[in-house]
Amino acid sequence: MADTKRTATLTLDGNTYDLPVLSPTVGPDVLDIRKLYAQADVFTYDPGFTSTAACDSAITYIDGDKGELLYRGYPIEQLADKSHYLEVCYLLLNGELPNKEQMADFEGRITRHTMLHEQIHNFFRGFRRDSHPMATMVGVVGAMSAFYHDSLDINDPWQREVAAMRMIAKLPTIAAMAYKYSIGQPFVYPRNDLDYASNFLHMCFSVPAETYTVQPALAKAMDRIMMLHADHEQNASTSTVRLAGSSGANPFACIAAGIACLWGPAHGGANQACLEMLREIGTVDRIPEFIARAKDKNDPFKLMGFGHRVYKNFDPRAKVMKESADEVLDLLGVHNNPLLQVAKELEQIALHDEYFIAKKLYPNVDFYSGIILEAMGFPTSMFTPIFALSRTVGWISQWKEMISDPAGKIGRPRQLYTGSEGRDYLDVENR
Ligand code: CMC
């Protein structure tokens, strides 16, 4: 964070206050209001944090107007084209791309952490069979703090590192087990001879009764989905992880909090909600009815998979995801899928509709990822768990960055109080 020595001046009730202007490496300047309350006895008001930077971070950068997403400075399009998920994990965690030895070492360490403590299997069996896999994941990831006592000390950098490795390695196993449990099939153990994405597909789709061979093109598409979801700056779930972590909570508890936040339909739950919406629309002729509902101020309905808080031009992840969707659908030969026809038509209508153009609402990453995952054979309930396992590296990188910052403080927003003024308690007979 470079200090440019510029200041902004706030005038309030005849008094002036200087607010330092801080300059990031790229992106808009930031007004430093940290001393404002002490000096002027006022808070700032910004529900939804639309104009508030809550931390310094060197991990991910988004330019919403340009439709740009950088992981540690590298454009997402280049990473999606040339890199792979575990290399992206290394980059996000460590700040630089690994050399060959570093990559082999990292891959080896992740691979050797993929199995879960056997007793966690019993823990799984406590959930109802029809539990949503996200519900199971929130519970199991939170419960990891009861199983891995040797990586709970947040003040020990080595334990933080081990917790990070464990989560990146075990989240696919947990997600796959949540899925298998929900469909009544036996858990499938990880296979260390497979790459990260192939291993996940294997744990989801293989059964003991027959051989399952992972199609390399599907593994590549899965790996790309993981890369595109790996981090996204200070979004709701990442901010949740940071806020939970700011109190000193252990890393497993913090990631469980992030998973819980991601589940909401305005965030990671949008991929499931989007597919359900496409099913509800059903046929192309019903699209105008749903477009009309999306525009109606009195109707809470929103087009799922459209819009974004930061991207106001296009979502660069959606562009890559759309290409992947075309490749996967070609490979699987599912062009006549009615859901896909509805999706394609909806995309075209919304992109040319005045309302969506004026409000800068474009298809986001969740619009296309659901289509790919559906074609691969995942039920909608697995869409958000796949987002969660992919985002775990982003959450843990941001958590580690926060914990290693010596200037870190507990997150504690203020409020604009609108309740009653102080009043005296009334005995029940006088109310
Ligand atoms: N359909 C119809 N209208 C919309 C939509 C939509 N999907 N999204 C925003 N609008 C309208 C909204 O009603 C508002 O209109 P007005 O200015 O007249 O009040 C205007 O556009 C601005 O929207 P907003 O709700 O103030 O924007 P926000 O930044 O608070 O919300 C969002 C962003 C992503 C939550 C929202 O666009 C949304 O709910 N989209 C659908 C859910 C979705 O696809 N979420 C996934 C986001 S990408 C992946 C992720 O982050 O997890």
PDB file of N, CA, C and O in Angstrom, residues 175-233:
ATOM      1  N   ALA A 175     -16.593 -33.428  -0.498  1.00  0.00           N
ATOM      2  CA  ALA A 175     -17.713 -33.129  -1.415  1.00  0.00           C
ATOM      3  C   ALA A 175     -18.204 -34.419  -2.074  1.00  0.00           C
ATOM      4  O   ALA A 175     -19.418 -34.669  -2.180  1.00  0.00           O
ATOM      5  N   ALA A 176     -17.258 -35.248  -2.525  1.00  0.00           N
ATOM      6  CA  ALA A 176     -17.646 -36.502  -3.191  1.00  0.00           C
ATOM      7  C   ALA A 176     -18.369 -37.425  -2.205  1.00  0.00           C
ATOM      8  O   ALA A 176     -19.361 -38.083  -2.564  1.00  0.00           O
ATOM      9  N   MET A 177     -17.886 -37.472  -0.965  1.00  0.00           N
ATOM     10  CA  MET A 177     -18.543 -38.331   0.031  1.00  0.00           C
ATOM     11  C   MET A 177     -19.954 -37.825   0.337  1.00  0.00           C
ATOM     12  O   MET A 177     -20.890 -38.615   0.505  1.00  0.00           O
ATOM     13  N   ALA A 178     -20.111 -36.493   0.405  1.00  0.00           N
ATOM     14  CA  ALA A 178     -21.450 -35.921   0.661  1.00  0.00           C
ATOM     15  C   ALA A 178     -22.401 -36.355  -0.453  1.00  0.00           C
ATOM     16  O   ALA A 178     -23.570 -36.683  -0.214  1.00  0.00           O
ATOM     17  N   TYR A 179     -21.871 -36.375  -1.685  1.00  0.00           N
ATOM     18  CA  TYR A 179     -22.692 -36.778  -2.826  1.00  0.00           C
ATOM     19  C   TYR A 179     -23.047 -38.262  -2.746  1.00  0.00           C
ATOM     20  O   TYR A 179     -24.223 -38.657  -2.849  1.00  0.00           O
ATOM     21  N   LYS A 180     -22.017 -39.095  -2.537  1.00  0.00           N
ATOM     22  CA  LYS A 180     -22.252 -40.538  -2.475  1.00  0.00           C
ATOM     23  C   LYS A 180     -23.247 -40.872  -1.362  1.00  0.00           C
ATOM     24  O   LYS A 180     -24.128 -41.710  -1.524  1.00  0.00           O
ATOM     25  N   TYR A 181     -23.086 -40.187  -0.244  1.00  0.00           N
ATOM     26  CA  TYR A 181     -23.983 -40.449   0.885  1.00  0.00           C
ATOM     27  C   TYR A 181     -25.423 -40.110   0.509  1.00  0.00           C
ATOM     28  O   TYR A 181     -26.360 -40.850   0.822  1.00  0.00           O
ATOM     29  N   SER A 182     -25.580 -38.981  -0.214  1.00  0.00           N
ATOM     30  CA  SER A 182     -26.942 -38.533  -0.536  1.00  0.00           C
ATOM     31  C   SER A 182     -27.633 -39.457  -1.528  1.00  0.00           C
ATOM     32  O   SER A 182     -28.853 -39.481  -1.606  1.00  0.00           O
ATOM     33  N   ILE A 183     -26.847 -40.223  -2.312  1.00  0.00           N
ATOM     34  CA  ILE A 183     -27.491 -41.144  -3.269  1.00  0.00           C
ATOM     35  C   ILE A 183     -27.399 -42.602  -2.811  1.00  0.00           C
ATOM     36  O   ILE A 183     -27.733 -43.525  -3.561  1.00  0.00           O
ATOM     37  N   GLY A 184     -26.918 -42.811  -1.599  1.00  0.00           N
ATOM     38  CA  GLY A 184     -26.918 -44.164  -1.043  1.00  0.00           C
ATOM     39  C   GLY A 184     -25.858 -45.084  -1.613  1.00  0.00           C
ATOM     40  O   GLY A 184     -25.997 -46.303  -1.543  1.00  0.00           O
ATOM     41  N   GLN A 185     -24.811 -44.513  -2.189  1.00  0.00           N
ATOM     42  CA  GLN A 185     -23.721 -45.362  -2.715  1.00  0.00           C
ATOM     43  C   GLN A 185     -22.555 -45.356  -1.731  1.00  0.00           C
ATOM     44  O   GLN A 185     -22.399 -44.412  -0.957  1.00  0.00           O
ATOM     45  N   PRO A 186     -21.706 -46.395  -1.789  1.00  0.00           N
ATOM     46  CA  PRO A 186     -20.563 -46.426  -0.861  1.00  0.00           C
ATOM     47  C   PRO A 186     -19.569 -45.305  -1.162  1.00  0.00           C
ATOM     48  O   PRO A 186     -19.442 -44.867  -2.308  1.00  0.00           O
ATOM     49  N   PHE A 187     -18.887 -44.859  -0.107  1.00  0.00           N
ATOM     50  CA  PHE A 187     -17.838 -43.861  -0.288  1.00  0.00           C
ATOM     51  C   PHE A 187     -16.731 -44.454  -1.146  1.00  0.00           C
ATOM     52  O   PHE A 187     -16.426 -45.645  -1.044  1.00  0.00           O
ATOM     53  N   VAL A 188     -16.132 -43.616  -1.992  1.00  0.00           N
ATOM     54  CA  VAL A 188     -15.012 -44.071  -2.829  1.00  0.00           C
ATOM     55  C   VAL A 188     -13.742 -43.382  -2.337  1.00  0.00           C
ATOM     56  O   VAL A 188     -13.705 -42.159  -2.239  1.00  0.00           O
ATOM     57  N   TYR A 189     -12.725 -44.156  -2.006  1.00  0.00           N
ATOM     58  CA  TYR A 189     -11.474 -43.572  -1.511  1.00  0.00           C
ATOM     59  C   TYR A 189     -10.732 -42.857  -2.640  1.00  0.00           C
ATOM     60  O   TYR A 189     -10.845 -43.250  -3.809  1.00  0.00           O
ATOM     61  N   PRO A 190      -9.952 -41.820  -2.286  1.00  0.00           N
ATOM     62  CA  PRO A 190      -9.175 -41.119  -3.322  1.00  0.00           C
ATOM     63  C   PRO A 190      -8.115 -42.036  -3.932  1.00  0.00           C
ATOM     64  O   PRO A 190      -7.695 -43.004  -3.307  1.00  0.00           O
ATOM     65  N   ARG A 191      -7.716 -41.688  -5.153  1.00  0.00           N
ATOM     66  CA  ARG A 191      -6.641 -42.447  -5.814  1.00  0.00           C
ATOM     67  C   ARG A 191      -5.489 -41.497  -6.109  1.00  0.00           C
ATOM     68  O   ARG A 191      -5.646 -40.533  -6.861  1.00  0.00           O
ATOM     69  N   ASN A 192      -4.334 -41.831  -5.525  1.00  0.00           N
ATOM     70  CA  ASN A 192      -3.195 -40.926  -5.643  1.00  0.00           C
ATOM     71  C   ASN A 192      -2.514 -40.948  -7.012  1.00  0.00           C
ATOM     72  O   ASN A 192      -1.671 -40.111  -7.297  1.00  0.00           O
ATOM     73  N   ASP A 193      -2.897 -41.915  -7.868  1.00  0.00           N
ATOM     74  CA  ASP A 193      -2.281 -41.922  -9.200  1.00  0.00           C
ATOM     75  C   ASP A 193      -3.023 -41.000 -10.166  1.00  0.00           C
ATOM     76  O   ASP A 193      -2.580 -40.786 -11.287  1.00  0.00           O
ATOM     77  N   LEU A 194      -4.145 -40.441  -9.721  1.00  0.00           N
ATOM     78  CA  LEU A 194      -4.906 -39.554 -10.608  1.00  0.00           C
ATOM     79  C   LEU A 194      -4.603 -38.097 -10.279  1.00  0.00           C
ATOM     80  O   LEU A 194      -4.280 -37.767  -9.140  1.00  0.00           O
ATOM     81  N   ASP A 195      -4.766 -37.228 -11.277  1.00  0.00           N
ATOM     82  CA  ASP A 195      -4.598 -35.802 -10.988  1.00  0.00           C
ATOM     83  C   ASP A 195      -5.814 -35.325 -10.186  1.00  0.00           C
ATOM     84  O   ASP A 195      -6.803 -36.057 -10.036  1.00  0.00           O
ATOM     85  N   TYR A 196      -5.721 -34.116  -9.675  1.00  0.00           N
ATOM     86  CA  TYR A 196      -6.711 -33.586  -8.728  1.00  0.00           C
ATOM     87  C   TYR A 196      -8.148 -33.658  -9.280  1.00  0.00           C
ATOM     88  O   TYR A 196      -9.057 -34.169  -8.613  1.00  0.00           O
ATOM     89  N   ALA A 197      -8.349 -33.171 -10.520  1.00  0.00           N
ATOM     90  CA  ALA A 197      -9.708 -33.132 -11.086  1.00  0.00           C
ATOM     91  C   ALA A 197     -10.197 -34.548 -11.407  1.00  0.00           C
ATOM     92  O   ALA A 197     -11.353 -34.894 -11.133  1.00  0.00           O
ATOM     93  N   SER A 198      -9.301 -35.371 -11.980  1.00  0.00           N
ATOM     94  CA  SER A 198      -9.698 -36.747 -12.326  1.00  0.00           C
ATOM     95  C   SER A 198     -10.066 -37.517 -11.068  1.00  0.00           C
ATOM     96  O   SER A 198     -11.016 -38.309 -11.057  1.00  0.00           O
ATOM     97  N   ASN A 199      -9.288 -37.303 -10.019  1.00  0.00           N
ATOM     98  CA  ASN A 199      -9.561 -38.000  -8.759  1.00  0.00           C
ATOM     99  C   ASN A 199     -10.945 -37.620  -8.225  1.00  0.00           C
ATOM    100  O   ASN A 199     -11.690 -38.468  -7.731  1.00  0.00           O
ATOM    101  N   PHE A 200     -11.289 -36.342  -8.360  1.00  0.00           N
ATOM    102  CA  PHE A 200     -12.612 -35.912  -7.885  1.00  0.00           C
ATOM    103  C   PHE A 200     -13.721 -36.595  -8.699  1.00  0.00           C
ATOM    104  O   PHE A 200     -14.689 -37.119  -8.128  1.00  0.00           O
ATOM    105  N   LEU A 201     -13.554 -36.636 -10.020  1.00  0.00           N
ATOM    106  CA  LEU A 201     -14.577 -37.297 -10.852  1.00  0.00           C
ATOM    107  C   LEU A 201     -14.675 -38.778 -10.489  1.00  0.00           C
ATOM    108  O   LEU A 201     -15.770 -39.346 -10.391  1.00  0.00           O
ATOM    109  N   HIS A 202     -13.502 -39.384 -10.265  1.00  0.00           N
ATOM    110  CA  HIS A 202     -13.469 -40.796  -9.875  1.00  0.00           C
ATOM    111  C   HIS A 202     -14.229 -41.016  -8.552  1.00  0.00           C
ATOM    112  O   HIS A 202     -15.048 -41.929  -8.438  1.00  0.00           O
ATOM    113  N   MET A 203     -13.994 -40.146  -7.571  1.00  0.00           N
ATOM    114  CA  MET A 203     -14.663 -40.334  -6.269  1.00  0.00           C
ATOM    115  C   MET A 203     -16.174 -40.098  -6.375  1.00  0.00           C
ATOM    116  O   MET A 203     -16.944 -40.643  -5.599  1.00  0.00           O
ATOM    117  N   CYS A 204     -16.581 -39.284  -7.358  1.00  0.00           N
ATOM    118  CA  CYS A 204     -18.028 -39.014  -7.513  1.00  0.00           C
ATOM    119  C   CYS A 204     -18.725 -40.107  -8.327  1.00  0.00           C
ATOM    120  O   CYS A 204     -19.860 -40.470  -8.033  1.00  0.00           O
ATOM    121  N   PHE A 205     -18.053 -40.586  -9.377  1.00  0.00           N
ATOM    122  CA  PHE A 205     -18.785 -41.405 -10.346  1.00  0.00           C
ATOM    123  C   PHE A 205     -18.425 -42.893 -10.364  1.00  0.00           C
ATOM    124  O   PHE A 205     -19.101 -43.683 -11.006  1.00  0.00           O
ATOM    125  N   SER A 206     -17.340 -43.282  -9.697  1.00  0.00           N
ATOM    126  CA  SER A 206     -17.034 -44.710  -9.773  1.00  0.00           C
ATOM    127  C   SER A 206     -17.789 -45.459  -8.677  1.00  0.00           C
ATOM    128  O   SER A 206     -18.150 -44.876  -7.648  1.00  0.00           O
ATOM    129  N   VAL A 207     -18.035 -46.719  -8.934  1.00  0.00           N
ATOM    130  CA  VAL A 207     -18.677 -47.599  -7.942  1.00  0.00           C
ATOM    131  C   VAL A 207     -17.826 -48.864  -7.845  1.00  0.00           C
ATOM    132  O   VAL A 207     -17.143 -49.223  -8.807  1.00  0.00           O
ATOM    133  N   PRO A 208     -17.858 -49.538  -6.686  1.00  0.00           N
ATOM    134  CA  PRO A 208     -16.990 -50.720  -6.549  1.00  0.00           C
ATOM    135  C   PRO A 208     -17.303 -51.811  -7.561  1.00  0.00           C
ATOM    136  O   PRO A 208     -16.443 -52.614  -7.907  1.00  0.00           O
ATOM    137  N   ALA A 209     -18.526 -51.844  -8.085  1.00  0.00           N
ATOM    138  CA  ALA A 209     -18.952 -52.968  -8.919  1.00  0.00           C
ATOM    139  C   ALA A 209     -18.356 -52.955 -10.318  1.00  0.00           C
ATOM    140  O   ALA A 209     -18.342 -53.980 -11.000  1.00  0.00           O
ATOM    141  N   GLU A 210     -17.911 -51.785 -10.786  1.00  0.00           N
ATOM    142  CA  GLU A 210     -17.342 -51.789 -12.137  1.00  0.00           C
ATOM    143  C   GLU A 210     -16.242 -50.746 -12.289  1.00  0.00           C
ATOM    144  O   GLU A 210     -16.135 -49.831 -11.461  1.00  0.00           O
ATOM    145  N   THR A 211     -15.482 -50.889 -13.364  1.00  0.00           N
ATOM    146  CA  THR A 211     -14.354 -49.978 -13.591  1.00  0.00           C
ATOM    147  C   THR A 211     -14.883 -48.663 -14.154  1.00  0.00           C
ATOM    148  O   THR A 211     -15.767 -48.659 -15.005  1.00  0.00           O
ATOM    149  N   TYR A 212     -14.342 -47.584 -13.662  1.00  0.00           N
ATOM    150  CA  TYR A 212     -14.720 -46.271 -14.185  1.00  0.00           C
ATOM    151  C   TYR A 212     -13.470 -45.621 -14.752  1.00  0.00           C
ATOM    152  O   TYR A 212     -12.452 -45.524 -14.069  1.00  0.00           O
ATOM    153  N   THR A 213     -13.536 -45.194 -15.996  1.00  0.00           N
ATOM    154  CA  THR A 213     -12.377 -44.512 -16.579  1.00  0.00           C
ATOM    155  C   THR A 213     -12.737 -43.048 -16.786  1.00  0.00           C
ATOM    156  O   THR A 213     -13.748 -42.743 -17.416  1.00  0.00           O
ATOM    157  N   VAL A 214     -11.898 -42.178 -16.240  1.00  0.00           N
ATOM    158  CA  VAL A 214     -12.166 -40.743 -16.354  1.00  0.00           C
ATOM    159  C   VAL A 214     -11.822 -40.292 -17.773  1.00  0.00           C
ATOM    160  O   VAL A 214     -10.734 -40.571 -18.268  1.00  0.00           O
ATOM    161  N   GLN A 215     -12.767 -39.597 -18.416  1.00  0.00           N
ATOM    162  CA  GLN A 215     -12.480 -39.065 -19.755  1.00  0.00           C
ATOM    163  C   GLN A 215     -11.578 -37.841 -19.589  1.00  0.00           C
ATOM    164  O   GLN A 215     -11.968 -36.880 -18.919  1.00  0.00           O
ATOM    165  N   PRO A 216     -10.395 -37.823 -20.235  1.00  0.00           N
ATOM    166  CA  PRO A 216      -9.460 -36.706 -20.038  1.00  0.00           C
ATOM    167  C   PRO A 216     -10.095 -35.343 -20.346  1.00  0.00           C
ATOM    168  O   PRO A 216      -9.829 -34.364 -19.652  1.00  0.00           O
ATOM    169  N   ALA A 217     -10.951 -35.275 -21.371  1.00  0.00           N
ATOM    170  CA  ALA A 217     -11.540 -33.971 -21.723  1.00  0.00           C
ATOM    171  C   ALA A 217     -12.467 -33.477 -20.614  1.00  0.00           C
ATOM    172  O   ALA A 217     -12.544 -32.272 -20.350  1.00  0.00           O
ATOM    173  N   LEU A 218     -13.151 -34.398 -19.948  1.00  0.00           N
ATOM    174  CA  LEU A 218     -14.032 -33.982 -18.850  1.00  0.00           C
ATOM    175  C   LEU A 218     -13.204 -33.559 -17.643  1.00  0.00           C
ATOM    176  O   LEU A 218     -13.539 -32.599 -16.938  1.00  0.00           O
ATOM    177  N   ALA A 219     -12.093 -34.272 -17.417  1.00  0.00           N
ATOM    178  CA  ALA A 219     -11.204 -33.884 -16.310  1.00  0.00           C
ATOM    179  C   ALA A 219     -10.637 -32.493 -16.567  1.00  0.00           C
ATOM    180  O   ALA A 219     -10.526 -31.668 -15.657  1.00  0.00           O
ATOM    181  N   LYS A 220     -10.313 -32.207 -17.826  1.00  0.00           N
ATOM    182  CA  LYS A 220      -9.766 -30.893 -18.176  1.00  0.00           C
ATOM    183  C   LYS A 220     -10.819 -29.799 -17.918  1.00  0.00           C
ATOM    184  O   LYS A 220     -10.524 -28.743 -17.358  1.00  0.00           O
ATOM    185  N   ALA A 221     -12.071 -30.115 -18.310  1.00  0.00           N
ATOM    186  CA  ALA A 221     -13.155 -29.130 -18.093  1.00  0.00           C
ATOM    187  C   ALA A 221     -13.372 -28.912 -16.590  1.00  0.00           C
ATOM    188  O   ALA A 221     -13.577 -27.779 -16.138  1.00  0.00           O
ATOM    189  N   MET A 222     -13.302 -29.993 -15.819  1.00  0.00           N
ATOM    190  CA  MET A 222     -13.472 -29.879 -14.366  1.00  0.00           C
ATOM    191  C   MET A 222     -12.338 -29.046 -13.765  1.00  0.00           C
ATOM    192  O   MET A 222     -12.552 -28.171 -12.932  1.00  0.00           O
ATOM    193  N   ASP A 223     -11.124 -29.302 -14.223  1.00  0.00           N
ATOM    194  CA  ASP A 223      -9.957 -28.560 -13.735  1.00  0.00           C
ATOM    195  C   ASP A 223     -10.121 -27.059 -14.031  1.00  0.00           C
ATOM    196  O   ASP A 223      -9.809 -26.204 -13.209  1.00  0.00           O
ATOM    197  N   ARG A 224     -10.673 -26.771 -15.197  1.00  0.00           N
ATOM    198  CA  ARG A 224     -10.862 -25.375 -15.593  1.00  0.00           C
ATOM    199  C   ARG A 224     -11.934 -24.703 -14.726  1.00  0.00           C
ATOM    200  O   ARG A 224     -11.790 -23.560 -14.301  1.00  0.00           O
ATOM    201  N   ILE A 225     -13.011 -25.441 -14.446  1.00  0.00           N
ATOM    202  CA  ILE A 225     -14.049 -24.914 -13.554  1.00  0.00           C
ATOM    203  C   ILE A 225     -13.417 -24.566 -12.213  1.00  0.00           C
ATOM    204  O   ILE A 225     -13.656 -23.510 -11.632  1.00  0.00           O
ATOM    205  N   MET A 226     -12.541 -25.447 -11.734  1.00  0.00           N
ATOM    206  CA  MET A 226     -11.879 -25.209 -10.442  1.00  0.00           C
ATOM    207  C   MET A 226     -10.997 -23.955 -10.504  1.00  0.00           C
ATOM    208  O   MET A 226     -11.018 -23.124  -9.594  1.00  0.00           O
ATOM    209  N   MET A 227     -10.237 -23.826 -11.594  1.00  0.00           N
ATOM    210  CA  MET A 227      -9.362 -22.641 -11.726  1.00  0.00           C
ATOM    211  C   MET A 227     -10.173 -21.356 -11.738  1.00  0.00           C
ATOM    212  O   MET A 227      -9.816 -20.371 -11.106  1.00  0.00           O
ATOM    213  N   LEU A 228     -11.280 -21.370 -12.491  1.00  0.00           N
ATOM    214  CA  LEU A 228     -12.077 -20.150 -12.640  1.00  0.00           C
ATOM    215  C   LEU A 228     -12.745 -19.736 -11.336  1.00  0.00           C
ATOM    216  O   LEU A 228     -13.113 -18.583 -11.159  1.00  0.00           O
ATOM    217  N   HIS A 229     -12.936 -20.698 -10.431  1.00  0.00           N
ATOM    218  CA  HIS A 229     -13.593 -20.382  -9.159  1.00  0.00           C
ATOM    219  C   HIS A 229     -12.611 -20.220  -8.005  1.00  0.00           C
ATOM    220  O   HIS A 229     -13.023 -20.009  -6.868  1.00  0.00           O
ATOM    221  N   ALA A 230     -11.305 -20.325  -8.290  1.00  0.00           N
ATOM    222  CA  ALA A 230     -10.331 -20.454  -7.199  1.00  0.00           C
ATOM    223  C   ALA A 230     -10.289 -19.258  -6.243  1.00  0.00           C
ATOM    224  O   ALA A 230     -10.093 -19.427  -5.046  1.00  0.00           O
ATOM    225  N   ASP A 231     -10.427 -18.052  -6.758  1.00  0.00           N
ATOM    226  CA  ASP A 231     -10.459 -16.901  -5.847  1.00  0.00           C
ATOM    227  C   ASP A 231     -11.210 -15.771  -6.529  1.00  0.00           C
ATOM    228  O   ASP A 231     -11.323 -15.741  -7.761  1.00  0.00           O
ATOM    229  N   HIS A 232     -11.726 -14.855  -5.747  1.00  0.00           N
ATOM    230  CA  HIS A 232     -12.439 -13.734  -6.349  1.00  0.00           C
ATOM    231  C   HIS A 232     -12.453 -12.542  -5.414  1.00  0.00           C
ATOM    232  O   HIS A 232     -13.521 -11.989  -5.129  1.00  0.00           O
ATOM    233  N   GLU A 233     -11.261 -12.220  -4.911  1.00  0.00           N
ATOM    234  CA  GLU A 233     -11.125 -10.999  -4.118  1.00  0.00           C
ATOM    235  C   GLU A 233     -12.028 -11.029  -2.888  1.00  0.00           C
ATOM    236  O   GLU A 233     -12.268 -12.101  -2.331  1.00  0.00           O
TER     237      GLU A 233
END
